[in-house]
Amino acid sequence: MSYSHILSSDTDLELEFLRGLKERKIDQKFMYFGGNASDFYTKWPHPKTELNPSAEEMAEVLSTYVARSGKLLIISVGCGNSQRELAVLQLLRAQDIDVEYLAIDSSKEMLALTEQTFKGTEYVVQTVLADFMGHRFIQEINHITKHHEKRAFMLLGGTLGNLSQTAAIDSLYNILSPGEHVLIEPPIRPSLKHEDDLKIFKRYASALEMIDLNHVVFSALEKIGIPYDSGEMTIQTEREVSSGVLRIGYSFKIIKPIRLSYRGEVLHLLPPEHIQLYNVRLFFPDTFIEFVENHEFTHVHSLLKMKRGLFTFKKNTT
């Protein structure tokens, strides 16, 4: 496929992967590359539709708080296959709201799925191959969207939950113009109580028994020649108090020494080292709102469902 804008290269990504491997911490965006883009939608255990904010609810928030007049550009960060975003666009168009769409992802394969989603529709989707927290993207996004007077950003699904919270919210602050809105749909936790955290841990730990899921998480290592039987998947939890987050971290524990050649360098992976692969963050709404507001945003609206919430923020004008 062709991209409207390319802000990262294969070489950039391979060198980033090498550095992460040296530090035993792989950025989980690499989990969505290759065949895993489609596997994510077929093998990953997604919450039932009714447990998430619906396209109708998202469209209502946009029409009420954002798109009152003028043409709107919806920018989806970590767009994936964009199926939910397409549904939102169609609902807004049905309300005679003039809306366009820009899809951003660091995975070529996810952007290809987005292109397939929009094939045959009335929309011409623009795509940007980039890491939204990268300096180049933060510098270029205003130029890319310079012909659009009104923008609204969306981070749906697990996009925010996959990332370092301070880095992600700081990046959003530097991307948005004063007065612009961002809709964030993270997984949520019911309380800050230890007993609820334990229930969440048990739920995610049970996923370790799903061999298909394990291989989705592990695939970035498997592709460079690390055998699955050279270690075992493990899970840890950590509280990130400032943002009200319970972090669920999946790692691969090395149990057999591995000598690996990648990009012209030799690496030695030794027991009992852990390679961090995947994080899920669940947010406590009140603490999360306070955390984002402390980054110079104003909380506009919240919608809480059983598994995820939809939070709308506006960047402060002063």
PDB file of C-alpha atoms in Angstrom:
ATOM      1  CA  MET A   1       0.000   0.000   0.000  1.00  0.00           C
ATOM      2  CA  SER A   2       1.022   3.649  -0.288  1.00  0.00           C
ATOM      3  CA  TYR A   3       1.022   5.982   2.695  1.00  0.00           C
ATOM      4  CA  SER A   4       0.075   9.617   2.836  1.00  0.00           C
ATOM      5  CA  HIS A   5       3.113  10.167   5.050  1.00  0.00           C
ATOM      6  CA  ILE A   6       5.994   7.951   6.213  1.00  0.00           C
ATOM      7  CA  LEU A   7       7.790   9.109   9.357  1.00  0.00           C
ATOM      8  CA  SER A   8       9.678   5.929  10.199  1.00  0.00           C
ATOM      9  CA  SER A   9      11.733   3.416   8.204  1.00  0.00           C
ATOM     10  CA  ASP A  10      12.389  -0.316   8.457  1.00  0.00           C
ATOM     11  CA  THR A  11      15.963   0.443   9.465  1.00  0.00           C
ATOM     12  CA  ASP A  12      14.796   2.768  12.242  1.00  0.00           C
ATOM     13  CA  LEU A  13      12.514   0.052  13.563  1.00  0.00           C
ATOM     14  CA  GLU A  14      15.162  -2.684  13.386  1.00  0.00           C
ATOM     15  CA  LEU A  15      17.667  -0.552  15.304  1.00  0.00           C
ATOM     16  CA  GLU A  16      15.010   0.315  17.877  1.00  0.00           C
ATOM     17  CA  PHE A  17      14.243  -3.388  18.247  1.00  0.00           C
ATOM     18  CA  LEU A  18      17.962  -4.174  18.682  1.00  0.00           C
ATOM     19  CA  ARG A  19      18.321  -1.601  21.433  1.00  0.00           C
ATOM     20  CA  GLY A  20      15.232  -2.939  23.180  1.00  0.00           C
ATOM     21  CA  LEU A  21      16.596  -6.471  22.963  1.00  0.00           C
ATOM     22  CA  LYS A  22      19.864  -5.339  24.562  1.00  0.00           C
ATOM     23  CA  GLU A  23      17.912  -3.687  27.355  1.00  0.00           C
ATOM     24  CA  ARG A  24      15.627  -6.741  27.643  1.00  0.00           C
ATOM     25  CA  LYS A  25      12.604  -4.539  27.050  1.00  0.00           C
ATOM     26  CA  ILE A  26      10.861  -4.817  23.671  1.00  0.00           C
ATOM     27  CA  ASP A  27       8.460  -2.052  22.706  1.00  0.00           C
ATOM     28  CA  GLN A  28       5.193  -3.873  22.307  1.00  0.00           C
ATOM     29  CA  LYS A  29       4.365  -2.148  19.040  1.00  0.00           C
ATOM     30  CA  PHE A  30       6.532  -4.892  17.511  1.00  0.00           C
ATOM     31  CA  MET A  31       3.878  -7.382  18.588  1.00  0.00           C
ATOM     32  CA  TYR A  32       1.515  -5.942  15.967  1.00  0.00           C
ATOM     33  CA  PHE A  33       3.849  -6.374  12.983  1.00  0.00           C
ATOM     34  CA  GLY A  34       3.588  -9.054  10.315  1.00  0.00           C
ATOM     35  CA  GLY A  35       0.834 -11.649  10.581  1.00  0.00           C
ATOM     36  CA  ASN A  36       0.177 -10.620  14.172  1.00  0.00           C
ATOM     37  CA  ALA A  37      -1.813  -7.629  12.990  1.00  0.00           C
ATOM     38  CA  SER A  38      -4.636  -9.911  11.881  1.00  0.00           C
ATOM     39  CA  ASP A  39      -3.937 -12.438  14.663  1.00  0.00           C
ATOM     40  CA  PHE A  40      -4.605  -9.678  17.185  1.00  0.00           C
ATOM     41  CA  TYR A  41      -8.218  -9.527  16.013  1.00  0.00           C
ATOM     42  CA  THR A  42      -8.738 -13.285  15.671  1.00  0.00           C
ATOM     43  CA  LYS A  43      -6.776 -14.775  18.599  1.00  0.00           C
ATOM     44  CA  TRP A  44      -6.714 -12.007  21.205  1.00  0.00           C
ATOM     45  CA  PRO A  45      -9.501 -12.182  23.840  1.00  0.00           C
ATOM     46  CA  HIS A  46     -11.307  -8.863  23.267  1.00  0.00           C
ATOM     47  CA  PRO A  47     -14.026  -7.696  25.697  1.00  0.00           C
ATOM     48  CA  LYS A  48     -17.588  -8.201  24.524  1.00  0.00           C
ATOM     49  CA  THR A  49     -18.945  -5.264  22.546  1.00  0.00           C
ATOM     50  CA  GLU A  50     -21.483  -4.270  25.196  1.00  0.00           C
ATOM     51  CA  LEU A  51     -18.710  -3.936  27.795  1.00  0.00           C
ATOM     52  CA  ASN A  52     -17.017  -1.164  25.785  1.00  0.00           C
ATOM     53  CA  PRO A  53     -18.127   2.334  24.776  1.00  0.00           C
ATOM     54  CA  SER A  54     -20.029   1.970  21.502  1.00  0.00           C
ATOM     55  CA  ALA A  55     -19.549   3.826  18.218  1.00  0.00           C
ATOM     56  CA  GLU A  56     -22.886   5.529  18.881  1.00  0.00           C
ATOM     57  CA  GLU A  57     -21.643   6.780  22.250  1.00  0.00           C
ATOM     58  CA  MET A  58     -18.381   8.030  20.752  1.00  0.00           C
ATOM     59  CA  ALA A  59     -20.216   9.823  17.967  1.00  0.00           C
ATOM     60  CA  GLU A  60     -22.510  11.449  20.523  1.00  0.00           C
ATOM     61  CA  VAL A  61     -19.532  12.763  22.505  1.00  0.00           C
ATOM     62  CA  LEU A  62     -17.928  14.164  19.351  1.00  0.00           C
ATOM     63  CA  SER A  63     -21.115  15.799  18.114  1.00  0.00           C
ATOM     64  CA  THR A  64     -21.903  17.264  21.534  1.00  0.00           C
ATOM     65  CA  TYR A  65     -18.529  18.544  22.684  1.00  0.00           C
ATOM     66  CA  VAL A  66     -16.330  18.813  19.591  1.00  0.00           C
ATOM     67  CA  ALA A  67     -17.998  18.973  16.164  1.00  0.00           C
ATOM     68  CA  ARG A  68     -20.566  21.731  16.659  1.00  0.00           C
ATOM     69  CA  SER A  69     -19.600  23.537  13.443  1.00  0.00           C
ATOM     70  CA  GLY A  70     -17.093  23.364  10.601  1.00  0.00           C
ATOM     71  CA  LYS A  71     -15.175  20.477   9.091  1.00  0.00           C
ATOM     72  CA  LEU A  72     -13.680  18.004  11.562  1.00  0.00           C
ATOM     73  CA  LEU A  73     -10.587  15.837  11.095  1.00  0.00           C
ATOM     74  CA  ILE A  74     -10.590  12.769  13.333  1.00  0.00           C
ATOM     75  CA  ILE A  75      -7.056  11.539  13.994  1.00  0.00           C
ATOM     76  CA  SER A  76      -6.846   8.002  15.380  1.00  0.00           C
ATOM     77  CA  VAL A  77      -3.576   7.251  17.169  1.00  0.00           C
ATOM     78  CA  GLY A  78      -2.751   3.541  17.109  1.00  0.00           C
ATOM     79  CA  CYS A  79      -5.611   3.017  14.686  1.00  0.00           C
ATOM     80  CA  GLY A  80      -5.345  -0.739  14.187  1.00  0.00           C
ATOM     81  CA  ASN A  81      -7.900  -1.839  11.582  1.00  0.00           C
ATOM     82  CA  SER A  82     -10.062   1.315  12.104  1.00  0.00           C
ATOM     83  CA  GLN A  83     -13.356  -0.573  12.050  1.00  0.00           C
ATOM     84  CA  ARG A  84     -14.760   1.303  15.029  1.00  0.00           C
ATOM     85  CA  GLU A  85     -13.543   4.627  13.680  1.00  0.00           C
ATOM     86  CA  LEU A  86     -15.348   3.979  10.387  1.00  0.00           C
ATOM     87  CA  ALA A  87     -18.571   3.359  12.297  1.00  0.00           C
ATOM     88  CA  VAL A  88     -18.104   6.677  14.141  1.00  0.00           C
ATOM     89  CA  LEU A  89     -17.502   8.533  10.865  1.00  0.00           C
ATOM     90  CA  GLN A  90     -20.655   7.082   9.324  1.00  0.00           C
ATOM     91  CA  LEU A  91     -22.733   8.112  12.333  1.00  0.00           C
ATOM     92  CA  LEU A  92     -21.368  11.663  12.233  1.00  0.00           C
ATOM     93  CA  ARG A  93     -22.012  11.929   8.487  1.00  0.00           C
ATOM     94  CA  ALA A  94     -25.598  10.831   9.148  1.00  0.00           C
ATOM     95  CA  GLN A  95     -25.879  13.922  11.363  1.00  0.00           C
ATOM     96  CA  ASP A  96     -24.606  16.094   8.487  1.00  0.00           C
ATOM     97  CA  ILE A  97     -21.277  16.658  10.232  1.00  0.00           C
ATOM     98  CA  ASP A  98     -18.471  17.188   7.725  1.00  0.00           C
ATOM     99  CA  VAL A  99     -15.775  14.782   8.896  1.00  0.00           C
ATOM    100  CA  GLU A 100     -12.525  13.351   7.512  1.00  0.00           C
ATOM    101  CA  TYR A 101     -10.159  10.726   8.864  1.00  0.00           C
ATOM    102  CA  LEU A 102      -6.412  10.353   9.445  1.00  0.00           C
ATOM    103  CA  ALA A 103      -5.062   6.975  10.624  1.00  0.00           C
ATOM    104  CA  ILE A 104      -1.763   6.722  12.499  1.00  0.00           C
ATOM    105  CA  ASP A 105       0.054   3.517  13.370  1.00  0.00           C
ATOM    106  CA  SER A 106       3.635   2.295  13.646  1.00  0.00           C
ATOM    107  CA  SER A 107       2.684  -1.009  11.995  1.00  0.00           C
ATOM    108  CA  LYS A 108       2.470  -1.230   8.205  1.00  0.00           C
ATOM    109  CA  GLU A 109       0.259  -4.278   8.573  1.00  0.00           C
ATOM    110  CA  MET A 110      -2.249  -2.446  10.774  1.00  0.00           C
ATOM    111  CA  LEU A 111      -2.427   0.392   8.244  1.00  0.00           C
ATOM    112  CA  ALA A 112      -3.017  -2.185   5.509  1.00  0.00           C
ATOM    113  CA  LEU A 113      -5.967  -3.490   7.539  1.00  0.00           C
ATOM    114  CA  THR A 114      -7.244   0.091   7.824  1.00  0.00           C
ATOM    115  CA  GLU A 115      -7.020   0.504   4.061  1.00  0.00           C
ATOM    116  CA  GLN A 116      -9.000  -2.720   3.651  1.00  0.00           C
ATOM    117  CA  THR A 117     -11.635  -1.480   6.126  1.00  0.00           C
ATOM    118  CA  PHE A 118     -12.193   1.696   4.088  1.00  0.00           C
ATOM    119  CA  LYS A 119     -12.112  -0.024   0.691  1.00  0.00           C
ATOM    120  CA  GLY A 120     -15.382   0.544  -1.105  1.00  0.00           C
ATOM    121  CA  THR A 121     -16.577   3.243   1.299  1.00  0.00           C
ATOM    122  CA  GLU A 122     -17.151   6.922   0.500  1.00  0.00           C
ATOM    123  CA  TYR A 123     -14.141   7.934   2.582  1.00  0.00           C
ATOM    124  CA  VAL A 124     -10.598   8.554   1.414  1.00  0.00           C
ATOM    125  CA  VAL A 125      -8.457   7.598   4.387  1.00  0.00           C
ATOM    126  CA  GLN A 126      -5.096   9.254   4.943  1.00  0.00           C
ATOM    127  CA  THR A 127      -2.479   7.092   6.645  1.00  0.00           C
ATOM    128  CA  VAL A 128       0.661   8.015   8.574  1.00  0.00           C
ATOM    129  CA  LEU A 129       3.285   5.390   9.356  1.00  0.00           C
ATOM    130  CA  ALA A 130       4.770   6.717  12.581  1.00  0.00           C
ATOM    131  CA  ASP A 131       5.223   6.355  16.323  1.00  0.00           C
ATOM    132  CA  PHE A 132       3.096   9.164  17.734  1.00  0.00           C
ATOM    133  CA  MET A 133       5.518   9.645  20.646  1.00  0.00           C
ATOM    134  CA  GLY A 134       8.475  10.055  18.293  1.00  0.00           C
ATOM    135  CA  HIS A 135      10.033  13.498  17.988  1.00  0.00           C
ATOM    136  CA  ARG A 136       9.653  13.529  14.211  1.00  0.00           C
ATOM    137  CA  PHE A 137       5.903  12.912  14.388  1.00  0.00           C
ATOM    138  CA  ILE A 138       5.408  15.608  17.031  1.00  0.00           C
ATOM    139  CA  GLN A 139       7.277  18.039  14.774  1.00  0.00           C
ATOM    140  CA  GLU A 140       5.446  17.034  11.567  1.00  0.00           C
ATOM    141  CA  ILE A 141       1.799  16.476  12.551  1.00  0.00           C
ATOM    142  CA  ASN A 142       0.847  20.158  12.375  1.00  0.00           C
ATOM    143  CA  HIS A 143       2.286  20.395   8.861  1.00  0.00           C
ATOM    144  CA  ILE A 144       0.480  17.208   7.802  1.00  0.00           C
ATOM    145  CA  THR A 145      -2.859  18.594   9.004  1.00  0.00           C
ATOM    146  CA  LYS A 146      -2.285  22.271   8.199  1.00  0.00           C
ATOM    147  CA  HIS A 147      -5.342  22.467   5.907  1.00  0.00           C
ATOM    148  CA  HIS A 148      -7.709  21.324   8.685  1.00  0.00           C
ATOM    149  CA  GLU A 149      -9.037  23.950  11.056  1.00  0.00           C
ATOM    150  CA  LYS A 150     -10.588  21.551  13.563  1.00  0.00           C
ATOM    151  CA  ARG A 151      -8.982  18.333  14.792  1.00  0.00           C
ATOM    152  CA  ALA A 152      -9.980  15.727  17.361  1.00  0.00           C
ATOM    153  CA  PHE A 153      -7.662  12.933  18.467  1.00  0.00           C
ATOM    154  CA  MET A 154      -8.736   9.439  19.514  1.00  0.00           C
ATOM    155  CA  LEU A 155      -6.841   6.699  21.364  1.00  0.00           C
ATOM    156  CA  LEU A 156      -9.101   3.663  21.350  1.00  0.00           C
ATOM    157  CA  GLY A 157      -8.751   0.155  22.725  1.00  0.00           C
ATOM    158  CA  GLY A 158      -5.505  -0.656  24.486  1.00  0.00           C
ATOM    159  CA  THR A 159      -3.424   2.062  22.818  1.00  0.00           C
ATOM    160  CA  LEU A 160      -2.822   4.181  25.919  1.00  0.00           C
ATOM    161  CA  GLY A 161      -2.646   1.162  28.213  1.00  0.00           C
ATOM    162  CA  ASN A 162       0.298  -0.194  26.242  1.00  0.00           C
ATOM    163  CA  LEU A 163       2.440   2.895  26.814  1.00  0.00           C
ATOM    164  CA  SER A 164       4.399   4.755  29.455  1.00  0.00           C
ATOM    165  CA  GLN A 165       1.777   7.096  30.851  1.00  0.00           C
ATOM    166  CA  THR A 166       3.894  10.178  31.386  1.00  0.00           C
ATOM    167  CA  ALA A 167       5.481   9.854  27.940  1.00  0.00           C
ATOM    168  CA  ALA A 168       2.100   9.355  26.252  1.00  0.00           C
ATOM    169  CA  ILE A 169       0.306  12.260  27.925  1.00  0.00           C
ATOM    170  CA  ASP A 170       3.279  14.589  27.477  1.00  0.00           C
ATOM    171  CA  SER A 171       3.322  13.633  23.794  1.00  0.00           C
ATOM    172  CA  LEU A 172      -0.382  14.401  23.478  1.00  0.00           C
ATOM    173  CA  TYR A 173       0.180  17.778  25.110  1.00  0.00           C
ATOM    174  CA  ASN A 174       2.851  18.607  22.534  1.00  0.00           C
ATOM    175  CA  ILE A 175       0.718  17.378  19.613  1.00  0.00           C
ATOM    176  CA  LEU A 176      -2.577  19.086  20.442  1.00  0.00           C
ATOM    177  CA  SER A 177      -3.187  22.778  19.962  1.00  0.00           C
ATOM    178  CA  PRO A 178      -4.847  24.756  22.786  1.00  0.00           C
ATOM    179  CA  GLY A 179      -8.581  24.049  22.889  1.00  0.00           C
ATOM    180  CA  GLU A 180      -8.374  20.763  20.938  1.00  0.00           C
ATOM    181  CA  HIS A 181      -9.943  17.570  22.266  1.00  0.00           C
ATOM    182  CA  VAL A 182      -8.708  14.023  22.733  1.00  0.00           C
ATOM    183  CA  LEU A 183     -10.924  10.987  23.390  1.00  0.00           C
ATOM    184  CA  ILE A 184      -9.191   8.208  25.322  1.00  0.00           C
ATOM    185  CA  GLU A 185     -10.722   4.756  25.793  1.00  0.00           C
ATOM    186  CA  PRO A 186      -8.557   2.789  28.262  1.00  0.00           C
ATOM    187  CA  PRO A 187      -9.314  -0.378  30.215  1.00  0.00           C
ATOM    188  CA  ILE A 188     -10.543   0.508  33.696  1.00  0.00           C
ATOM    189  CA  ARG A 189     -10.301  -1.043  37.153  1.00  0.00           C
ATOM    190  CA  PRO A 190     -13.253  -0.937  39.573  1.00  0.00           C
ATOM    191  CA  SER A 191     -11.325   0.328  42.598  1.00  0.00           C
ATOM    192  CA  LEU A 192      -7.891   0.754  44.171  1.00  0.00           C
ATOM    193  CA  LYS A 193      -8.522  -2.170  46.528  1.00  0.00           C
ATOM    194  CA  HIS A 194      -6.047  -5.030  46.757  1.00  0.00           C
ATOM    195  CA  GLU A 195      -8.775  -7.662  46.470  1.00  0.00           C
ATOM    196  CA  ASP A 196      -9.951  -6.228  43.142  1.00  0.00           C
ATOM    197  CA  ASP A 197      -6.372  -6.104  41.877  1.00  0.00           C
ATOM    198  CA  LEU A 198      -5.993  -9.769  42.796  1.00  0.00           C
ATOM    199  CA  LYS A 199      -9.072 -10.662  40.745  1.00  0.00           C
ATOM    200  CA  ILE A 200      -7.641  -8.788  37.764  1.00  0.00           C
ATOM    201  CA  PHE A 201      -4.304 -10.559  38.146  1.00  0.00           C
ATOM    202  CA  LYS A 202      -5.979 -13.971  38.185  1.00  0.00           C
ATOM    203  CA  ARG A 203      -7.947 -13.093  35.043  1.00  0.00           C
ATOM    204  CA  TYR A 204      -4.852 -12.102  33.104  1.00  0.00           C
ATOM    205  CA  ALA A 205      -2.747 -14.940  34.520  1.00  0.00           C
ATOM    206  CA  SER A 206      -5.274 -17.414  33.132  1.00  0.00           C
ATOM    207  CA  ALA A 207      -4.421 -16.103  29.657  1.00  0.00           C
ATOM    208  CA  LEU A 208      -0.970 -17.713  30.025  1.00  0.00           C
ATOM    209  CA  GLU A 209      -2.690 -21.036  29.452  1.00  0.00           C
ATOM    210  CA  MET A 210      -3.733 -19.943  25.958  1.00  0.00           C
ATOM    211  CA  ILE A 211      -0.929 -21.082  23.656  1.00  0.00           C
ATOM    212  CA  ASP A 212      -2.190 -18.979  20.706  1.00  0.00           C
ATOM    213  CA  LEU A 213      -2.147 -15.850  22.848  1.00  0.00           C
ATOM    214  CA  ASN A 214       1.334 -16.652  24.123  1.00  0.00           C
ATOM    215  CA  HIS A 215       2.647 -16.919  20.589  1.00  0.00           C
ATOM    216  CA  VAL A 216       1.057 -13.596  19.643  1.00  0.00           C
ATOM    217  CA  VAL A 217       2.919 -11.942  22.510  1.00  0.00           C
ATOM    218  CA  PHE A 218       6.136 -13.909  21.860  1.00  0.00           C
ATOM    219  CA  SER A 219       6.203 -13.576  18.076  1.00  0.00           C
ATOM    220  CA  ALA A 220       8.605 -10.617  17.943  1.00  0.00           C
ATOM    221  CA  LEU A 221      11.272 -12.810  19.532  1.00  0.00           C
ATOM    222  CA  GLU A 222      10.337 -15.903  17.541  1.00  0.00           C
ATOM    223  CA  LYS A 223      10.866 -14.047  14.248  1.00  0.00           C
ATOM    224  CA  ILE A 224      14.521 -13.360  15.054  1.00  0.00           C
ATOM    225  CA  GLY A 225      15.274 -16.964  15.954  1.00  0.00           C
ATOM    226  CA  ILE A 226      14.585 -17.274  19.689  1.00  0.00           C
ATOM    227  CA  PRO A 227      12.909 -20.663  20.271  1.00  0.00           C
ATOM    228  CA  TYR A 228       9.705 -20.660  22.307  1.00  0.00           C
ATOM    229  CA  ASP A 229      10.974 -23.621  24.350  1.00  0.00           C
ATOM    230  CA  SER A 230      14.077 -21.668  25.432  1.00  0.00           C
ATOM    231  CA  GLY A 231      12.046 -19.981  28.151  1.00  0.00           C
ATOM    232  CA  GLU A 232       8.605 -19.471  29.614  1.00  0.00           C
ATOM    233  CA  MET A 233       6.003 -16.710  29.692  1.00  0.00           C
ATOM    234  CA  THR A 234       5.566 -14.998  33.050  1.00  0.00           C
ATOM    235  CA  ILE A 235       3.280 -12.292  34.395  1.00  0.00           C
ATOM    236  CA  GLN A 236       3.868  -9.538  36.955  1.00  0.00           C
ATOM    237  CA  THR A 237       1.727  -6.725  38.366  1.00  0.00           C
ATOM    238  CA  GLU A 238       2.740  -3.259  39.471  1.00  0.00           C
ATOM    239  CA  ARG A 239       0.819  -0.250  40.736  1.00  0.00           C
ATOM    240  CA  GLU A 240       1.599   3.040  39.006  1.00  0.00           C
ATOM    241  CA  VAL A 241       0.170   5.212  41.738  1.00  0.00           C
ATOM    242  CA  SER A 242       0.382   8.644  40.084  1.00  0.00           C
ATOM    243  CA  SER A 243      -1.953   7.662  37.228  1.00  0.00           C
ATOM    244  CA  GLY A 244      -4.146   5.194  39.140  1.00  0.00           C
ATOM    245  CA  VAL A 245      -2.895   2.312  37.017  1.00  0.00           C
ATOM    246  CA  LEU A 246      -2.542  -1.381  37.675  1.00  0.00           C
ATOM    247  CA  ARG A 247       0.037  -2.611  35.161  1.00  0.00           C
ATOM    248  CA  ILE A 248      -0.043  -6.219  34.011  1.00  0.00           C
ATOM    249  CA  GLY A 249       3.308  -7.108  32.460  1.00  0.00           C
ATOM    250  CA  TYR A 250       4.054 -10.177  30.348  1.00  0.00           C
ATOM    251  CA  SER A 251       7.700 -11.224  30.096  1.00  0.00           C
ATOM    252  CA  PHE A 252       9.667 -14.103  28.611  1.00  0.00           C
ATOM    253  CA  LYS A 253      11.946 -15.740  31.186  1.00  0.00           C
ATOM    254  CA  ILE A 254      15.074 -17.294  29.683  1.00  0.00           C
ATOM    255  CA  ILE A 255      15.717 -20.841  30.927  1.00  0.00           C
ATOM    256  CA  LYS A 256      18.281 -21.915  28.304  1.00  0.00           C
ATOM    257  CA  PRO A 257      21.311 -19.803  27.246  1.00  0.00           C
ATOM    258  CA  ILE A 258      20.871 -18.240  23.806  1.00  0.00           C
ATOM    259  CA  ARG A 259      23.547 -16.824  21.499  1.00  0.00           C
ATOM    260  CA  LEU A 260      21.829 -14.609  18.950  1.00  0.00           C
ATOM    261  CA  SER A 261      23.018 -12.640  15.921  1.00  0.00           C
ATOM    262  CA  TYR A 262      20.901  -9.657  14.871  1.00  0.00           C
ATOM    263  CA  ARG A 263      21.768  -6.681  12.652  1.00  0.00           C
ATOM    264  CA  GLY A 264      25.442  -7.648  12.705  1.00  0.00           C
ATOM    265  CA  GLU A 265      25.716  -7.833  16.484  1.00  0.00           C
ATOM    266  CA  VAL A 266      25.951 -10.876  18.753  1.00  0.00           C
ATOM    267  CA  LEU A 267      23.844 -10.952  21.913  1.00  0.00           C
ATOM    268  CA  HIS A 268      23.916 -13.404  24.812  1.00  0.00           C
ATOM    269  CA  LEU A 269      20.622 -14.081  26.579  1.00  0.00           C
ATOM    270  CA  LEU A 270      21.226 -15.927  29.826  1.00  0.00           C
ATOM    271  CA  PRO A 271      19.044 -17.469  32.546  1.00  0.00           C
ATOM    272  CA  PRO A 272      17.265 -16.167  34.552  1.00  0.00           C
ATOM    273  CA  GLU A 273      16.921 -12.943  32.542  1.00  0.00           C
ATOM    274  CA  HIS A 274      13.465 -11.638  31.640  1.00  0.00           C
ATOM    275  CA  ILE A 275      12.616  -9.891  28.362  1.00  0.00           C
ATOM    276  CA  GLN A 276       9.662  -7.556  28.826  1.00  0.00           C
ATOM    277  CA  LEU A 277       7.197  -7.961  25.955  1.00  0.00           C
ATOM    278  CA  TYR A 278       3.731  -6.665  26.687  1.00  0.00           C
ATOM    279  CA  ASN A 279       1.935  -4.408  29.152  1.00  0.00           C
ATOM    280  CA  VAL A 280      -1.738  -3.932  29.876  1.00  0.00           C
ATOM    281  CA  ARG A 281      -2.676  -0.970  32.052  1.00  0.00           C
ATOM    282  CA  LEU A 282      -6.018  -0.677  33.812  1.00  0.00           C
ATOM    283  CA  PHE A 283      -6.991   2.795  35.034  1.00  0.00           C
ATOM    284  CA  PHE A 284      -8.924   3.963  38.072  1.00  0.00           C
ATOM    285  CA  PRO A 285     -11.061   6.763  36.601  1.00  0.00           C
ATOM    286  CA  ASP A 286     -10.777   9.446  39.307  1.00  0.00           C
ATOM    287  CA  THR A 287      -6.999   9.164  39.591  1.00  0.00           C
ATOM    288  CA  PHE A 288      -6.582   9.002  35.828  1.00  0.00           C
ATOM    289  CA  ILE A 289      -8.595  12.200  35.324  1.00  0.00           C
ATOM    290  CA  GLU A 290      -6.511  14.002  37.950  1.00  0.00           C
ATOM    291  CA  PHE A 291      -3.305  12.718  36.322  1.00  0.00           C
ATOM    292  CA  VAL A 292      -4.244  14.040  32.881  1.00  0.00           C
ATOM    293  CA  GLU A 293      -5.492  17.349  34.268  1.00  0.00           C
ATOM    294  CA  ASN A 294      -2.110  17.829  35.952  1.00  0.00           C
ATOM    295  CA  HIS A 295      -0.639  17.793  32.431  1.00  0.00           C
ATOM    296  CA  GLU A 296      -2.622  20.957  31.575  1.00  0.00           C
ATOM    297  CA  PHE A 297      -5.788  19.375  30.205  1.00  0.00           C
ATOM    298  CA  THR A 298      -9.382  19.955  31.268  1.00  0.00           C
ATOM    299  CA  HIS A 299     -11.671  16.984  31.819  1.00  0.00           C
ATOM    300  CA  VAL A 300     -14.765  17.429  29.646  1.00  0.00           C
ATOM    301  CA  HIS A 301     -16.727  14.179  29.879  1.00  0.00           C
ATOM    302  CA  SER A 302     -16.547  10.585  31.098  1.00  0.00           C
ATOM    303  CA  LEU A 303     -18.483   7.486  30.118  1.00  0.00           C
ATOM    304  CA  LEU A 304     -17.770   4.373  32.183  1.00  0.00           C
ATOM    305  CA  LYS A 305     -18.658   0.890  30.962  1.00  0.00           C
ATOM    306  CA  MET A 306     -17.822  -2.415  32.631  1.00  0.00           C
ATOM    307  CA  LYS A 307     -14.429  -2.998  30.971  1.00  0.00           C
ATOM    308  CA  ARG A 308     -13.443   0.358  29.437  1.00  0.00           C
ATOM    309  CA  GLY A 309     -14.118   4.022  29.882  1.00  0.00           C
ATOM    310  CA  LEU A 310     -14.314   6.875  27.396  1.00  0.00           C
ATOM    311  CA  PHE A 311     -12.661  10.040  28.699  1.00  0.00           C
ATOM    312  CA  THR A 312     -12.725  13.342  26.823  1.00  0.00           C
ATOM    313  CA  PHE A 313     -10.149  16.025  27.586  1.00  0.00           C
ATOM    314  CA  LYS A 314      -9.433  19.482  26.157  1.00  0.00           C
ATOM    315  CA  LYS A 315      -5.964  21.005  26.118  1.00  0.00           C
ATOM    316  CA  ASN A 316      -5.893  24.146  28.223  1.00  0.00           C
ATOM    317  CA  THR A 317      -5.757  27.461  26.411  1.00  0.00           C
ATOM    318  CA  THR A 318      -3.544  29.168  28.988  1.00  0.00           C
TER     319      THR A 318
END
